[in-house]
XYZ file of C-alpha atoms in Angstrom:
183
model
C 43.862 10.409 18.905
C 42.827 6.465 17.980
C 40.398 6.242 20.384
C 38.722 9.087 19.225
C 38.588 7.543 15.760
C 37.484 4.352 16.975
C 34.249 6.277 18.450
C 33.883 8.233 15.669
C 33.626 5.591 13.289
C 31.169 3.858 15.978
C 29.167 6.949 16.541
C 29.225 6.734 12.341
C 28.092 3.307 11.964
C 25.103 3.694 14.479
C 23.907 6.927 12.673
C 24.015 4.722 9.391
C 22.490 1.969 10.739
C 19.429 4.471 12.322
C 18.901 5.737 8.901
C 15.707 3.374 7.968
C 14.521 3.636 11.024
C 14.074 7.572 11.003
C 12.702 7.194 7.808
C 9.989 4.956 8.680
C 9.763 7.438 11.846
C 8.775 10.614 9.243
C 7.029 8.692 7.547
C 4.500 7.731 10.052
C 4.576 11.402 11.282
C 3.340 12.642 7.382
C 0.528 10.520 8.112
C -0.749 12.543 10.618
C -4.448 13.423 11.262
C -6.844 14.875 9.177
C -9.285 13.651 6.095
C -7.557 10.547 4.155
C -5.429 9.656 7.341
C -4.631 6.064 7.976
C -5.582 5.483 11.456
C -3.792 2.091 12.638
C -5.789 0.048 14.971
C -4.670 -3.392 13.703
C -5.902 -3.082 9.876
C -6.211 0.128 8.186
C -8.901 2.468 8.182
C -9.260 5.165 5.628
C -11.330 8.339 5.565
C -12.251 9.864 2.566
C -15.677 10.826 3.138
C -17.189 13.863 2.785
C -17.905 16.226 5.326
C -21.192 17.576 3.740
C -22.698 14.590 1.681
C -23.706 10.864 2.108
C -20.529 8.438 3.076
C -20.758 4.640 3.493
C -17.821 2.168 3.589
C -16.044 -0.272 1.554
C -13.193 -2.699 1.649
C -10.385 -3.077 -0.622
C -8.164 -6.269 -0.600
C -5.928 -8.027 -2.415
C -2.925 -6.747 -4.678
C -3.017 -2.680 -4.271
C -0.684 -0.778 -2.310
C -3.087 -0.094 0.506
C -5.506 -2.024 1.241
C -8.262 -2.279 3.961
C -11.619 -0.201 4.779
C -12.501 2.956 2.853
C -15.130 5.791 3.887
C -15.672 7.347 0.438
C -18.082 9.874 -0.818
C -21.242 8.021 -2.329
C -20.698 9.390 -5.786
C -17.286 7.392 -6.174
C -16.746 4.737 -8.518
C -14.301 1.868 -8.569
C -11.528 3.871 -10.139
C -11.417 6.259 -8.440
C -11.351 3.846 -4.841
C -8.257 2.192 -6.739
C -6.462 5.977 -6.955
C -7.169 6.414 -3.068
C -5.868 2.623 -2.188
C -2.510 3.863 -4.104
C -2.264 1.966 -7.536
C -1.885 -1.877 -8.242
C 0.885 -3.790 -7.287
C 2.960 -5.512 -9.753
C 1.271 -9.289 -10.531
C -2.275 -7.593 -10.299
C -4.745 -9.789 -12.551
C -6.656 -6.500 -13.642
C -9.047 -8.530 -15.767
C -10.440 -10.646 -13.022
C -11.435 -8.005 -10.155
C -14.553 -9.320 -7.929
C -16.701 -7.193 -6.389
C -18.417 -9.030 -3.276
C -21.865 -6.932 -2.850
C -24.500 -7.631 -0.242
C -27.858 -6.245 -1.044
C -31.126 -6.467 0.895
C -33.448 -8.695 -1.027
C -36.473 -7.026 -2.684
C -38.376 -7.749 0.857
C -35.620 -5.912 2.461
C -35.354 -8.457 4.806
C -32.144 -11.053 4.463
C -28.733 -9.823 2.874
C -28.200 -11.038 -0.865
C -24.567 -11.975 -1.146
C -23.898 -11.217 -5.079
C -20.306 -11.751 -6.462
C -19.525 -10.518 -9.837
C -15.900 -9.916 -11.582
C -15.085 -6.696 -13.379
C -12.481 -7.099 -15.943
C -11.139 -3.671 -15.964
C -8.517 -3.521 -18.568
C -11.714 -3.832 -20.898
C -13.299 -0.671 -19.003
C -9.957 1.439 -19.403
C -10.177 0.710 -23.180
C -13.710 1.704 -23.240
C -14.213 4.907 -25.757
C -17.869 5.403 -23.795
C -16.788 6.347 -20.585
C -19.901 7.329 -18.975
C -21.101 3.844 -19.275
C -18.670 1.888 -17.800
C -17.958 4.561 -15.279
C -22.093 3.793 -14.290
C -21.324 0.106 -14.050
C -18.375 0.621 -12.406
C -20.357 1.997 -9.180
C -19.473 1.266 -5.227
C -22.104 0.288 -3.606
C -22.456 0.317 0.911
C -20.171 -2.449 2.134
C -18.973 -3.517 -1.208
C -15.849 -6.111 -0.643
C -13.445 -5.651 -3.802
C -10.752 -8.279 -4.158
C -7.811 -8.035 -6.484
C -6.385 -11.158 -7.111
C -2.645 -11.433 -8.566
C 0.181 -13.212 -8.189
C 3.613 -12.344 -6.414
C 6.192 -11.663 -9.119
C 9.096 -13.556 -9.076
C 12.747 -12.111 -7.778
C 14.294 -9.994 -10.185
C 17.261 -8.524 -11.684
C 16.497 -5.197 -9.307
C 15.949 -7.572 -6.515
C 19.017 -9.469 -6.364
C 20.964 -6.220 -7.026
C 19.540 -4.403 -4.158
C 20.380 -7.397 -2.321
C 23.864 -7.651 -3.483
C 24.517 -3.675 -2.612
C 23.157 -4.412 0.802
C 25.758 -7.027 0.674
C 28.351 -4.813 -0.300
C 27.776 -2.244 1.968
C 27.816 -4.598 5.507
C 31.385 -6.042 3.511
C 32.454 -2.242 3.564
C 31.962 -1.107 7.028
C 33.627 -4.825 8.073
C 36.305 -3.919 6.294
C 36.838 -0.543 7.554
C 36.447 -1.961 11.278
C 38.966 -4.687 10.848
C 41.291 -2.018 9.184
C 40.707 0.652 12.263
C 41.516 -2.688 14.733
C 44.693 -3.629 13.529
C 45.849 0.370 12.780
C 45.466 -0.036 17.089
C 47.485 -3.200 17.425
């Protein structure tokens, strides 16, 4: 009887410990194939391109939830790209987003790199959305850099850590009780 209780308790402990792994597996399966799916090859590449229209690639780095290389339709703007990238991470500086653009010079011979800053907070407050959206247009091979600062641990982080420690100590206490009951 006691042996079956220990075996059952051990099985329960293993099942509980495997839950985070199972969640990761299911999350990976939900990203399956198809348009917009992430293709994992060392980096992140997302294909949101139109099947019938003109597409090009841009990169987004820094404080966004899904940084990587994106294939997007030619009519997409910077705000659309941030939506596809899952929005901003906590601590992102929306007032100093850098765009690195490498267009050809007037002779179409050499690449000329331009770096400029966009104050996205300012664009979000503008009432003239047609003008602001035109200025947020993306071009092939643009690199968007979202700078930010990693937030310091908050009370939420500390509470999550304590919750994990309490769960582990409860599991250890239950194990000790069962072992002592068998003696």
